[in-house]
C-alpha atoms as an extended CHARMM CRD file, in Angstrom:
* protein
*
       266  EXT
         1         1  UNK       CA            -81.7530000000     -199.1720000000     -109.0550000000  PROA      1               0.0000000000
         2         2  UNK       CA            -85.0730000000     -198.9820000000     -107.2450000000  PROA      2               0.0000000000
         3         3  UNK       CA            -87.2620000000     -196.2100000000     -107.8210000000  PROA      3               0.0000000000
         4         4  UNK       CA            -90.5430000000     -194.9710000000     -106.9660000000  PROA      4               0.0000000000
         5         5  UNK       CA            -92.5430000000     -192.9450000000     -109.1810000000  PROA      5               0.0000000000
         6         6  UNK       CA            -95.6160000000     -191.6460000000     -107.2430000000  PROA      6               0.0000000000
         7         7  UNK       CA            -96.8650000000     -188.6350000000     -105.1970000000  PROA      7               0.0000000000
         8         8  UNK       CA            -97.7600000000     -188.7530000000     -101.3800000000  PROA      8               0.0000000000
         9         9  UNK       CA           -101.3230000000     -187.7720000000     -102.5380000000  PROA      9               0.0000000000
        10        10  UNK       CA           -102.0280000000     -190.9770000000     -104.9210000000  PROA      10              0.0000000000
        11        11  UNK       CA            -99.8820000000     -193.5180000000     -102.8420000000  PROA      11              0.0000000000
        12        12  UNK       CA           -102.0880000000     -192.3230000000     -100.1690000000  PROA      12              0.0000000000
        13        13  UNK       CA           -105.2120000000     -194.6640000000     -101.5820000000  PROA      13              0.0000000000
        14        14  UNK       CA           -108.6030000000     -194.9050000000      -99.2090000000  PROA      14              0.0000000000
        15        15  UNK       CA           -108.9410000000     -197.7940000000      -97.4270000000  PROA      15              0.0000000000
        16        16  UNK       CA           -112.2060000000     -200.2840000000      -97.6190000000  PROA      16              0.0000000000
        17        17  UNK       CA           -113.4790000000     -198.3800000000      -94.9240000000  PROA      17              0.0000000000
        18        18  UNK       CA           -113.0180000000     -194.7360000000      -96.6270000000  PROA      18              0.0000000000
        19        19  UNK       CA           -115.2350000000     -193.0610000000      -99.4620000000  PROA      19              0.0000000000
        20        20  UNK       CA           -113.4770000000     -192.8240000000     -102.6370000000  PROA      20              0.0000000000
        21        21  UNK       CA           -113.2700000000     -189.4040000000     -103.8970000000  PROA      21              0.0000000000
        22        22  UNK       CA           -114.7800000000     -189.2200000000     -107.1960000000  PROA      22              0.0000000000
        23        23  UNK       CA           -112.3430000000     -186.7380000000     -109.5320000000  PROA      23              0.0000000000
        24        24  UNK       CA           -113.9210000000     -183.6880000000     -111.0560000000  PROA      24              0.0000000000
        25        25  UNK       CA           -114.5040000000     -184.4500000000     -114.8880000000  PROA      25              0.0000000000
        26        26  UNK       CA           -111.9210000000     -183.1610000000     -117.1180000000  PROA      26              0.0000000000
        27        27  UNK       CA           -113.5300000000     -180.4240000000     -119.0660000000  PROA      27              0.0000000000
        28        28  UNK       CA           -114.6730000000     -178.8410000000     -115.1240000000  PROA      28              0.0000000000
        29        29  UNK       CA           -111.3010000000     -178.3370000000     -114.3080000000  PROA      29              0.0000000000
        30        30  UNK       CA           -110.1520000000     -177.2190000000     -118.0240000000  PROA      30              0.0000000000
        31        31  UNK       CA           -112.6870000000     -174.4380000000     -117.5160000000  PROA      31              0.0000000000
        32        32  UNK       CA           -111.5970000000     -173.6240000000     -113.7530000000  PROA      32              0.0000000000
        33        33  UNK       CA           -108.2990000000     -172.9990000000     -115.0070000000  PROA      33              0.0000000000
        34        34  UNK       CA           -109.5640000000     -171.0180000000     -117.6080000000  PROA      34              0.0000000000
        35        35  UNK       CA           -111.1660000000     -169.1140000000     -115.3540000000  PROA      35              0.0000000000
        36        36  UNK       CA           -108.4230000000     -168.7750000000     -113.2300000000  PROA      36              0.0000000000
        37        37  UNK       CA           -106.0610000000     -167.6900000000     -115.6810000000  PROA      37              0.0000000000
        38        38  UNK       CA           -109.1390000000     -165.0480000000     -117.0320000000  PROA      38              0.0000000000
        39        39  UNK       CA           -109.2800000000     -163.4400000000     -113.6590000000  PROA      39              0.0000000000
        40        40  UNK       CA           -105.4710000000     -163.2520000000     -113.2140000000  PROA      40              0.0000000000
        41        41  UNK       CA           -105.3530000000     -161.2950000000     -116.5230000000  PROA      41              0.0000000000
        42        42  UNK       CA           -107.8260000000     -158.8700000000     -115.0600000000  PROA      42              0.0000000000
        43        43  UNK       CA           -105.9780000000     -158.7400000000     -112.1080000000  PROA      43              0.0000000000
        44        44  UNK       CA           -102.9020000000     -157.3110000000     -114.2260000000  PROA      44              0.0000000000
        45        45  UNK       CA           -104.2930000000     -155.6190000000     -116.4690000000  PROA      45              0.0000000000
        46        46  UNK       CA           -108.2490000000     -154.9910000000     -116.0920000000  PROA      46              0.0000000000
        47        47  UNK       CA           -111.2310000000     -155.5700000000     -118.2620000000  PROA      47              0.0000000000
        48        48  UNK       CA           -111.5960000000     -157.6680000000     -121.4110000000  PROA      48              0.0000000000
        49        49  UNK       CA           -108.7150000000     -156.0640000000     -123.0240000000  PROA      49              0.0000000000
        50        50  UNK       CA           -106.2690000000     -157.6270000000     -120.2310000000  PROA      50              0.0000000000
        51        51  UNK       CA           -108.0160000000     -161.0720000000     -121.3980000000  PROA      51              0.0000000000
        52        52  UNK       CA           -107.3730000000     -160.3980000000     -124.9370000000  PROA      52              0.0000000000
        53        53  UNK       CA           -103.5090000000     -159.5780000000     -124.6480000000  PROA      53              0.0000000000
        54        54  UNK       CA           -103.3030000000     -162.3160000000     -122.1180000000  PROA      54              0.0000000000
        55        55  UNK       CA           -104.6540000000     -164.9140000000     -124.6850000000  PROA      55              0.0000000000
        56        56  UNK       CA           -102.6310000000     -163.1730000000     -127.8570000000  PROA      56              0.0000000000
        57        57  UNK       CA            -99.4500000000     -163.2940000000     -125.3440000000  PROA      57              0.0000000000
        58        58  UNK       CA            -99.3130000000     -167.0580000000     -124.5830000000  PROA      58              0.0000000000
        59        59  UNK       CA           -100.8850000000     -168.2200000000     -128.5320000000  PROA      59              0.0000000000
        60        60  UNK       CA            -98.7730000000     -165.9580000000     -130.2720000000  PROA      60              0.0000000000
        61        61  UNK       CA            -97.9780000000     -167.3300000000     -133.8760000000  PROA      61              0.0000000000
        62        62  UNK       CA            -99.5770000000     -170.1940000000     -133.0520000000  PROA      62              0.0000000000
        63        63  UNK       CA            -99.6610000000     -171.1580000000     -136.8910000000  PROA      63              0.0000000000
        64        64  UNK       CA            -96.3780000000     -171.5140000000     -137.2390000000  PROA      64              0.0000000000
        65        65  UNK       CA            -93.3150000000     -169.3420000000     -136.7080000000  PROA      65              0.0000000000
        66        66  UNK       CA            -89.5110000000     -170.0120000000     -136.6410000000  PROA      66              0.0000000000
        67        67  UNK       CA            -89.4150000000     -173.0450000000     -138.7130000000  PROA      67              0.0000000000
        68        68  UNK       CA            -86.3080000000     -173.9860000000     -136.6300000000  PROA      68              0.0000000000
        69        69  UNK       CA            -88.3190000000     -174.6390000000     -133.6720000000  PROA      69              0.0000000000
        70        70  UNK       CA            -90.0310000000     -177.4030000000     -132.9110000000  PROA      70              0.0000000000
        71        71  UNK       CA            -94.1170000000     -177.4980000000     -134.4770000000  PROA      71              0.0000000000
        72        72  UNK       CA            -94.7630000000     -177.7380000000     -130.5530000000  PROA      72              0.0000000000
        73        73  UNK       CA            -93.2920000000     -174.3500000000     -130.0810000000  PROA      73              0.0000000000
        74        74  UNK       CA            -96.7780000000     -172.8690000000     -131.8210000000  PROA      74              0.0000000000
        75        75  UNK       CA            -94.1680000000     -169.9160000000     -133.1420000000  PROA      75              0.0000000000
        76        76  UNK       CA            -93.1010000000     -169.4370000000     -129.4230000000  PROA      76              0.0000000000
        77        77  UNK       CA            -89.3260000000     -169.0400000000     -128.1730000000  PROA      77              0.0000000000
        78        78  UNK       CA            -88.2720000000     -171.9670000000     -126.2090000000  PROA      78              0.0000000000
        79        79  UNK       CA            -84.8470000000     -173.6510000000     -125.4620000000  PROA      79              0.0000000000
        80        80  UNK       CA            -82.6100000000     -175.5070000000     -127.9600000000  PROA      80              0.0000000000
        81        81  UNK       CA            -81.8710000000     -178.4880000000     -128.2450000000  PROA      81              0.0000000000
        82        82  UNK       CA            -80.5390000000     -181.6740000000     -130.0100000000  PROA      82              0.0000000000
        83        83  UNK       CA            -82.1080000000     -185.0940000000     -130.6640000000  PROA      83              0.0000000000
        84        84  UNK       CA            -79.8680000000     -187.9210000000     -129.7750000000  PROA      84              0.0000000000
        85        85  UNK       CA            -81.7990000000     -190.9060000000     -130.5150000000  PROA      85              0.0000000000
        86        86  UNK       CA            -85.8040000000     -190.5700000000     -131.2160000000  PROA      86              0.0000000000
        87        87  UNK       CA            -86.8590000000     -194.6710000000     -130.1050000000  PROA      87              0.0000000000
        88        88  UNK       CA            -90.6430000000     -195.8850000000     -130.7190000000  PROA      88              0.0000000000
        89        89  UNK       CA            -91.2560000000     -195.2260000000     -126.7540000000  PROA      89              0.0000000000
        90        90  UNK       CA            -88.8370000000     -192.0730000000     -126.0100000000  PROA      90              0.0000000000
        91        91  UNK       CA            -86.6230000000     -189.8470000000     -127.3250000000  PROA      91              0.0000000000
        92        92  UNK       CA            -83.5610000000     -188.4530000000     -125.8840000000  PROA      92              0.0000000000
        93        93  UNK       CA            -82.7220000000     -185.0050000000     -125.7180000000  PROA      93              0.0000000000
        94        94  UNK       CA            -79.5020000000     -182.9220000000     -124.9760000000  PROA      94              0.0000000000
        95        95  UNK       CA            -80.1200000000     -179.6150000000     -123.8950000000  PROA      95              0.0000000000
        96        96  UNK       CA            -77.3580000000     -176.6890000000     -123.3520000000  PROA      96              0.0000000000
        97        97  UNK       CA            -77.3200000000     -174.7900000000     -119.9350000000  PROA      97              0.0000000000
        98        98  UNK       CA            -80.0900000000     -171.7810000000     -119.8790000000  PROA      98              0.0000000000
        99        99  UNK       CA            -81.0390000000     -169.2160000000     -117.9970000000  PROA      99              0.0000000000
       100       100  UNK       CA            -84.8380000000     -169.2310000000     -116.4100000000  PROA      100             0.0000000000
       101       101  UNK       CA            -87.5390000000     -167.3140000000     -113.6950000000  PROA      101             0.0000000000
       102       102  UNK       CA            -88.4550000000     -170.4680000000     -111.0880000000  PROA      102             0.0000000000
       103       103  UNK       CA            -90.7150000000     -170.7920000000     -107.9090000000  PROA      103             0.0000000000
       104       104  UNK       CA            -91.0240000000     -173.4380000000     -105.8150000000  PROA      104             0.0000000000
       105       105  UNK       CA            -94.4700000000     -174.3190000000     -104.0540000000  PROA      105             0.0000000000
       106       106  UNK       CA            -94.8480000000     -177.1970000000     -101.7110000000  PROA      106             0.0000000000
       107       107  UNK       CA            -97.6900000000     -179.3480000000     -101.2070000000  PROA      107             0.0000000000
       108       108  UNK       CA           -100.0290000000     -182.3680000000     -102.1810000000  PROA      108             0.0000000000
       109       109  UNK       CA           -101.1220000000     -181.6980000000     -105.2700000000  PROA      109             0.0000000000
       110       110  UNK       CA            -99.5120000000     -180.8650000000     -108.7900000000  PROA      110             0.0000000000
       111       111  UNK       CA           -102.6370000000     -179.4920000000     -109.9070000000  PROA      111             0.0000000000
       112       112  UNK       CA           -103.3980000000     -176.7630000000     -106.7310000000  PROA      112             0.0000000000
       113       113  UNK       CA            -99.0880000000     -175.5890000000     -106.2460000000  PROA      113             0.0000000000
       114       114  UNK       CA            -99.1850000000     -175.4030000000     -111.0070000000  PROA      114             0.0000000000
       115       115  UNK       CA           -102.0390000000     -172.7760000000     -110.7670000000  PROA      115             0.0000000000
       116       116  UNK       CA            -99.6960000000     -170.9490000000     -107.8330000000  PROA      116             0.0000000000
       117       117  UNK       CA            -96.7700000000     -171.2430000000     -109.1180000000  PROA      117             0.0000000000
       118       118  UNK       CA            -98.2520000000     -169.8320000000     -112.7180000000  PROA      118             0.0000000000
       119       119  UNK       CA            -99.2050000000     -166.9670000000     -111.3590000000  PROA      119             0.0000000000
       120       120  UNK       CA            -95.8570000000     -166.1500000000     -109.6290000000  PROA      120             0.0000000000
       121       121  UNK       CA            -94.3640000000     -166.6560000000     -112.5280000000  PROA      121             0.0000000000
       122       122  UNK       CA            -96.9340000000     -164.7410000000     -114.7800000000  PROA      122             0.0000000000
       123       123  UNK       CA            -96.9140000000     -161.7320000000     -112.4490000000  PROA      123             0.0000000000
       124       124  UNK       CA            -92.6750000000     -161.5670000000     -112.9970000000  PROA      124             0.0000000000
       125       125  UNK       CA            -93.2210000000     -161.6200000000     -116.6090000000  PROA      125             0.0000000000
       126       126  UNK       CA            -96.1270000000     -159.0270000000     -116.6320000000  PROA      126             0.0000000000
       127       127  UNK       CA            -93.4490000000     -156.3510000000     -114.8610000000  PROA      127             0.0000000000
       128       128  UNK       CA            -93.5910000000     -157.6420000000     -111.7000000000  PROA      128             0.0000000000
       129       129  UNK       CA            -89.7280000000     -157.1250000000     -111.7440000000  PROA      129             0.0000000000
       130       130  UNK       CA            -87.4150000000     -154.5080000000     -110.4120000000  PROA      130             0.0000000000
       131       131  UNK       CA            -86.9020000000     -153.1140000000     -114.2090000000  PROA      131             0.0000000000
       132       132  UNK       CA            -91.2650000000     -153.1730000000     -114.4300000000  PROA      132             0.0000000000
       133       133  UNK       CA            -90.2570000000     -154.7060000000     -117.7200000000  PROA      133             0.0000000000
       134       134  UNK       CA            -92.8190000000     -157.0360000000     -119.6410000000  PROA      134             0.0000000000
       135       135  UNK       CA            -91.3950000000     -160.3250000000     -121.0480000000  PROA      135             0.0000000000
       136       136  UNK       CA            -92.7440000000     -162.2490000000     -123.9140000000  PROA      136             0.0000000000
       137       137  UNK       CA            -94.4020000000     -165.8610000000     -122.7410000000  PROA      137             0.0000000000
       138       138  UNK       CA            -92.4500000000     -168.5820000000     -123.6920000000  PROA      138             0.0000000000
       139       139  UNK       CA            -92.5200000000     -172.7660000000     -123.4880000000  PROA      139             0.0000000000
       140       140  UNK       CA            -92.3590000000     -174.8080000000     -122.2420000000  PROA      140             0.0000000000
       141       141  UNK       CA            -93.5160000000     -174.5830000000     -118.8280000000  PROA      141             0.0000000000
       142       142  UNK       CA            -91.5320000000     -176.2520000000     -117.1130000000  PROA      142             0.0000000000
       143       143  UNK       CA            -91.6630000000     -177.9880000000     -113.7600000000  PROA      143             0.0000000000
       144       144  UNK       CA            -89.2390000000     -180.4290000000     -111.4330000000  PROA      144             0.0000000000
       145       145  UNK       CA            -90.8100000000     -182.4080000000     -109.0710000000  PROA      145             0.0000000000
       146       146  UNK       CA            -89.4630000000     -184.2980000000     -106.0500000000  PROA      146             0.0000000000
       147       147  UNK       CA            -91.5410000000     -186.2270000000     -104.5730000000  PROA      147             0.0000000000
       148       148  UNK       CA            -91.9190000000     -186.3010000000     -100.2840000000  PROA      148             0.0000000000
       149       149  UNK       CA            -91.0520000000     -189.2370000000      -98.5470000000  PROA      149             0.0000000000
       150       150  UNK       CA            -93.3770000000     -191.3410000000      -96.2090000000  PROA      150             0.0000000000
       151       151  UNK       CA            -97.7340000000     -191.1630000000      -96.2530000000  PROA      151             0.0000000000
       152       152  UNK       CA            -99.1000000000     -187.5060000000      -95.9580000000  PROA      152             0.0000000000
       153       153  UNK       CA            -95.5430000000     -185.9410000000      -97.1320000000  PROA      153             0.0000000000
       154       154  UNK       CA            -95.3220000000     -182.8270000000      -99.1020000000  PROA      154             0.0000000000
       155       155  UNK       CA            -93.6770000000     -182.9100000000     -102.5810000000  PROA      155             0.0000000000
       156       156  UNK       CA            -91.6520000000     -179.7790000000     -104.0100000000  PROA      156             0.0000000000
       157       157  UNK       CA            -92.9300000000     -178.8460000000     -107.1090000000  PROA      157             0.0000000000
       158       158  UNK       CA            -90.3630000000     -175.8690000000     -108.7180000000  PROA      158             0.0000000000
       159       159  UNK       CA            -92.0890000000     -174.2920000000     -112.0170000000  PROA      159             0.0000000000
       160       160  UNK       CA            -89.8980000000     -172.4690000000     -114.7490000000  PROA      160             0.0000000000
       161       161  UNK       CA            -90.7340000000     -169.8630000000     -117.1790000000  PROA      161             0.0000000000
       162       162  UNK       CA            -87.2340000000     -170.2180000000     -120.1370000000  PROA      162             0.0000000000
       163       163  UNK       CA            -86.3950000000     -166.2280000000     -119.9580000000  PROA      163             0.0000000000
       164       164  UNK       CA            -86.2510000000     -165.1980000000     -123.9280000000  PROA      164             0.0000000000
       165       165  UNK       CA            -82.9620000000     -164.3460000000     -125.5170000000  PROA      165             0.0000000000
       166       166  UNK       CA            -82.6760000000     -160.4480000000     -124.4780000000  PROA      166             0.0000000000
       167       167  UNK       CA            -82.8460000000     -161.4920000000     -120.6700000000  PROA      167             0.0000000000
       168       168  UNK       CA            -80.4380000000     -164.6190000000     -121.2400000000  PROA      168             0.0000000000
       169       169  UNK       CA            -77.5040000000     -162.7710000000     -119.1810000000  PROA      169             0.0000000000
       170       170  UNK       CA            -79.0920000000     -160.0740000000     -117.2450000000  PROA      170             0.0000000000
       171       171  UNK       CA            -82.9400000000     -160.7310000000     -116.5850000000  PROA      171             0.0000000000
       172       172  UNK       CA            -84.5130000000     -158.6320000000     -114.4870000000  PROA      172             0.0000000000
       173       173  UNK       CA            -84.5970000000     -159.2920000000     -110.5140000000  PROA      173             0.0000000000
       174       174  UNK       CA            -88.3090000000     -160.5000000000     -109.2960000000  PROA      174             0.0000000000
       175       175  UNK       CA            -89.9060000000     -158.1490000000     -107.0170000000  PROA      175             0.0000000000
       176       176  UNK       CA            -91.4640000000     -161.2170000000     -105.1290000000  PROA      176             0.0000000000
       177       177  UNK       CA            -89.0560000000     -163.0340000000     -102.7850000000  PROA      177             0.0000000000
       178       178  UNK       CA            -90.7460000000     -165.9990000000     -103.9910000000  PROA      178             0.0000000000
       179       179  UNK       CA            -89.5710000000     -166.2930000000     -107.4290000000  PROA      179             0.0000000000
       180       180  UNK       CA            -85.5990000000     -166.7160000000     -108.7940000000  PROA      180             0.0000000000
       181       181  UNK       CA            -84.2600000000     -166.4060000000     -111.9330000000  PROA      181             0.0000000000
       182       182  UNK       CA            -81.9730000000     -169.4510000000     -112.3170000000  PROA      182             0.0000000000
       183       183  UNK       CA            -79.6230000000     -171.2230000000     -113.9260000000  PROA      183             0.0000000000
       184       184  UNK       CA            -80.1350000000     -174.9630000000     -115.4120000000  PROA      184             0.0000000000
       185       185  UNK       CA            -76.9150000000     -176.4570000000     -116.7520000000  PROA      185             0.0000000000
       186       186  UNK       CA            -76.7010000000     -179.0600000000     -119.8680000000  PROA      186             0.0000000000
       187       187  UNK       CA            -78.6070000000     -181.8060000000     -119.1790000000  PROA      187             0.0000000000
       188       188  UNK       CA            -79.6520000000     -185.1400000000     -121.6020000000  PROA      188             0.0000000000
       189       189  UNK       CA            -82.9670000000     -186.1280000000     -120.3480000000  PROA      189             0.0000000000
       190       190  UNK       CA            -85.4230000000     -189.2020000000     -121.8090000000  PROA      190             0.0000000000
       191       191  UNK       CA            -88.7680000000     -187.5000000000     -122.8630000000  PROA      191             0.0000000000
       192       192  UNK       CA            -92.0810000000     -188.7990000000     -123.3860000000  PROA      192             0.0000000000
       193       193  UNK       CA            -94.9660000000     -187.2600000000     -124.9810000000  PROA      193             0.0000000000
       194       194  UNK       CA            -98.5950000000     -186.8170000000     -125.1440000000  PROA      194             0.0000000000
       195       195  UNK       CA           -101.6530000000     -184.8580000000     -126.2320000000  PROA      195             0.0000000000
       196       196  UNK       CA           -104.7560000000     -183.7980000000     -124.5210000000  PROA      196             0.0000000000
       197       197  UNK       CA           -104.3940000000     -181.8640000000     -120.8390000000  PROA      197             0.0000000000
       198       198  UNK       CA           -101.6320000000     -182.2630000000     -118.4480000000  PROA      198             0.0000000000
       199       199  UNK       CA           -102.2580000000     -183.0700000000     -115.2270000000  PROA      199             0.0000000000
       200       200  UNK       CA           -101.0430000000     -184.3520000000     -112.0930000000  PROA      200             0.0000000000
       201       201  UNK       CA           -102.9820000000     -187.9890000000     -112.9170000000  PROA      201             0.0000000000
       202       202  UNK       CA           -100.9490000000     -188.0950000000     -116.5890000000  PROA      202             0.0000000000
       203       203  UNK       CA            -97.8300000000     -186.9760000000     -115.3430000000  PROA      203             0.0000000000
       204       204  UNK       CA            -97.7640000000     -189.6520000000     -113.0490000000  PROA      204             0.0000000000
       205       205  UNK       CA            -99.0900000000     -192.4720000000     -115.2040000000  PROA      205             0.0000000000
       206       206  UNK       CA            -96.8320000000     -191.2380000000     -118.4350000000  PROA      206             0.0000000000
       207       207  UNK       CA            -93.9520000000     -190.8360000000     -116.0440000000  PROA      207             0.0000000000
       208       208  UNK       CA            -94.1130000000     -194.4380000000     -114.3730000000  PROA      208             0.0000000000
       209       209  UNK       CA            -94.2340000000     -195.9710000000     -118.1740000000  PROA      209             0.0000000000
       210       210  UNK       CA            -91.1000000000     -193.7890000000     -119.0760000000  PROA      210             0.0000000000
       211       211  UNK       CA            -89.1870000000     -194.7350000000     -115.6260000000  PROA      211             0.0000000000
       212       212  UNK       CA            -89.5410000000     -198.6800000000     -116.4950000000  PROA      212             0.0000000000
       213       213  UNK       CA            -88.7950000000     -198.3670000000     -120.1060000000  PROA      213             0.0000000000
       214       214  UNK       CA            -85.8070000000     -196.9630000000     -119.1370000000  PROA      214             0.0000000000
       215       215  UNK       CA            -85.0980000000     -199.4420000000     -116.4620000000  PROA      215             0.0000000000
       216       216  UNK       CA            -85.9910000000     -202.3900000000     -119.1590000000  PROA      216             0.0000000000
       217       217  UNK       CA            -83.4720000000     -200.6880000000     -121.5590000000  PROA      217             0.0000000000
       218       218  UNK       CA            -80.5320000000     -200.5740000000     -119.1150000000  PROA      218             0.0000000000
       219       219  UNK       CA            -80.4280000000     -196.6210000000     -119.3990000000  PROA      219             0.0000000000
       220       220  UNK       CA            -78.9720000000     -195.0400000000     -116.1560000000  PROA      220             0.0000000000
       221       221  UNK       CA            -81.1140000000     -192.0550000000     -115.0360000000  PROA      221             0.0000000000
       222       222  UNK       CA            -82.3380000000     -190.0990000000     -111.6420000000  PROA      222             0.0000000000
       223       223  UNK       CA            -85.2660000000     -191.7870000000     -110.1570000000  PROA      223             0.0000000000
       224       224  UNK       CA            -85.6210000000     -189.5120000000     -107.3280000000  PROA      224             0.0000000000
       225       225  UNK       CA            -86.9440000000     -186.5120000000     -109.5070000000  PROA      225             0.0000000000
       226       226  UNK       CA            -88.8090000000     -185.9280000000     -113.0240000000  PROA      226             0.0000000000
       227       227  UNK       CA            -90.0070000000     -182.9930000000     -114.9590000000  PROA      227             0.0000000000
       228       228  UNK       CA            -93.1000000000     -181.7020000000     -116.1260000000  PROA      228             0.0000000000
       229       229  UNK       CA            -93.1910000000     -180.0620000000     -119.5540000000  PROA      229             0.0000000000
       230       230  UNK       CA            -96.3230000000     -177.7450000000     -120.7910000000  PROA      230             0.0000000000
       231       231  UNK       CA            -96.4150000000     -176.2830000000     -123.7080000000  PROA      231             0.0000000000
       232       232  UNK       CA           -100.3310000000     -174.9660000000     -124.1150000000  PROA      232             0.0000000000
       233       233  UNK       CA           -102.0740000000     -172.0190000000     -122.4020000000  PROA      233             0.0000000000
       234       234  UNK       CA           -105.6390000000     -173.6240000000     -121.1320000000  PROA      234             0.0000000000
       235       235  UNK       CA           -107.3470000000     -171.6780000000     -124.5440000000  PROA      235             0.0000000000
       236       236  UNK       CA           -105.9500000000     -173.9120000000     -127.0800000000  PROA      236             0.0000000000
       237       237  UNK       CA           -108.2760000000     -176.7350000000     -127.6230000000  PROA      237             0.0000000000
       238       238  UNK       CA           -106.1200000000     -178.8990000000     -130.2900000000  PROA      238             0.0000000000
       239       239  UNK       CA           -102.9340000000     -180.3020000000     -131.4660000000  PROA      239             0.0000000000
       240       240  UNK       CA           -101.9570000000     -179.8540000000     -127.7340000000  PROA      240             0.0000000000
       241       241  UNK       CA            -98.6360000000     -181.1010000000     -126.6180000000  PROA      241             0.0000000000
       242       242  UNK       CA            -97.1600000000     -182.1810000000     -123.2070000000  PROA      242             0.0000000000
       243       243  UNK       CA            -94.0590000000     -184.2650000000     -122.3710000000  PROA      243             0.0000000000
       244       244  UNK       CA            -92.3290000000     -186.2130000000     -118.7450000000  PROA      244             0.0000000000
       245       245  UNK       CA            -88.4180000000     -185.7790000000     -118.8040000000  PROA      245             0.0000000000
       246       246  UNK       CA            -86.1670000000     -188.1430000000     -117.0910000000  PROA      246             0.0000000000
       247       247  UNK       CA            -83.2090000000     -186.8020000000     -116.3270000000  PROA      247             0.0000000000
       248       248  UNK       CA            -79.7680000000     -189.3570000000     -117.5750000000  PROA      248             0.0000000000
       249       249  UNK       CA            -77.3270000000     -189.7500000000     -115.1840000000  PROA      249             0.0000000000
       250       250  UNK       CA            -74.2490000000     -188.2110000000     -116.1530000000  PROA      250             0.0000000000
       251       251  UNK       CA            -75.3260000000     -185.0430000000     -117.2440000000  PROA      251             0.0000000000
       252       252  UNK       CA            -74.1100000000     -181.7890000000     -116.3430000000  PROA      252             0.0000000000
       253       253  UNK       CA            -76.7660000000     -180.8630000000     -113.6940000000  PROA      253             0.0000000000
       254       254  UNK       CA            -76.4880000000     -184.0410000000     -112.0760000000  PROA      254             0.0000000000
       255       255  UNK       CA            -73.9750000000     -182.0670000000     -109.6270000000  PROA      255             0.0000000000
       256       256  UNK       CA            -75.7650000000     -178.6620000000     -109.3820000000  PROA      256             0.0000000000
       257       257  UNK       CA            -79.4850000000     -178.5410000000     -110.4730000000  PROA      257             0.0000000000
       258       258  UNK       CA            -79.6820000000     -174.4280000000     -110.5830000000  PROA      258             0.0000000000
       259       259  UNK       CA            -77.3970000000     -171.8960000000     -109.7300000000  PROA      259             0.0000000000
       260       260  UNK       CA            -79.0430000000     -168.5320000000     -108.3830000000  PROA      260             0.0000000000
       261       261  UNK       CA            -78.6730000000     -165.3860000000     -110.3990000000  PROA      261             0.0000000000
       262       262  UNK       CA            -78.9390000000     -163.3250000000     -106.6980000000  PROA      262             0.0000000000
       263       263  UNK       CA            -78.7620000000     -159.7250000000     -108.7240000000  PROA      263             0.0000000000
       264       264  UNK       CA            -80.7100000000     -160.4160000000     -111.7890000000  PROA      264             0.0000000000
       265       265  UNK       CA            -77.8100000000     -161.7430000000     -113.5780000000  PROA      265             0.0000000000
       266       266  UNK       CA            -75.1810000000     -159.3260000000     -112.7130000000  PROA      266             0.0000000000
């Protein structure tokens, strides 16, 4: 099958006649989102004490934890799942149907509708529900991306926070329109992973190597969407972990990709 793994915004190269844009250096956006996610905590909460029990929230047990989960967890809750084959360049995953909080932003760039969507998301969690009810962060972060057709096209870029055990059947209802708590049924996906920062750049370049491994291997998957896995808040400096899921054809969510929970589950 042919595929095409890019944005709008990188197929959309400058010509000879236009001035390449020179990308920030890494650490300078590392540090805006820091700063981002800093002032969002005050936002909530106020003062340095927000900042503090934002940073505990999202690095909690980050030693360890539930030796059942995954190292990459850092001690956090996350989703099951089950390792069906684990290959030198990707490993495939099976992963039962879960409940999750999702928003969708559209746009250009990853990088610009991630910090959005986060704080959508982050806002839910921090009460911003009908129940004012705080929820424990979880990983990963998750996001599906489908990319626009054509030059200068939009992309849809939906970001999921997995909703911990207690709200796995009735999770309260979002007070913003915006955000949805969801649905995502059993799914095997292909996974690659990396260290280091993730960002729009290494999704795409991490992605593309996944897509034609796949392809080379004869392994039937959707080429019209990928996901997006984070599993780091912007404060941890090492042993950080990111993955790119390709979804296998034949799963489960092939036919429905969410299913809305329109009354918080009920």
């Amino acid at each position: 099958a042919t595929f095409h793994f890019r944005f709008c915004a990188v197929a959309n190269q400058p010509t000879q006649a236009s001035k390449p844009v020179t990308p920030a250096p890494a650490s300078m956006v590392h540090q805006k989102t820091v700063l981002v996610l800093v002032a969002l905590a005050c936002a909530l909460g106020g003062g340095v004490n927000a900042v503090a029990d934002f940073n505990r929230n999202i690095n909690a047990n980050s030693d360890g934890g539930d030796m059942a989960s995954p190292w990459f967890y850092h001690g956090l809750e996350g989703p099951n799942f089950t390792t069906v084959s684990d290959a030198a360049k990707y490993s495939i995953r099976s992963y039962p149907k879960s409940f999750w909080t999702a928003t969708t932003v559209t746009g250009k760039s990853m990088d610009d509708a991630g910090s959005e969507a986060f704080m959508r998301l982050f806002r839910y969690i921090s009460g911003n529900n009908e129940s004012k009810q705080k929820i424990e962060m979880t990983v990963p972060v998750l996001a599906s991306v489908i990319p626009g057709q054509g030059p200068f096209c939009e992309e849809n870029f939906t970001y999921h926070f997995y909703l911990p055990a207690e709200f796995q059947t009735n999770p309260p209802k979002p007070d913003d329109p915006r955000v949805t708590n969801v649905v995502l049924d059993a799914m095997d996906v292909a996974v690659v992973s990396f260290p280091g920062w993730m960002n729009e750049k290494e999704a795409i370049s991490h992605g593309r190597d996944l897509f034609e491994d796949l392809k080379e291997d004869n392994v039937a998957f959707n080429p019209d969407m990928f996901y997006t896995a984070g599993y780091d808040s912007p404060f941890r400096l090492t042993d950080r972990h990111n993955e790119v899921w390709a979804k296998i054809q034949g799963s489960a969510s092939d036919a429905t990709t969410f299913q809305i929970l329109s009354d918080g589950g009920d």
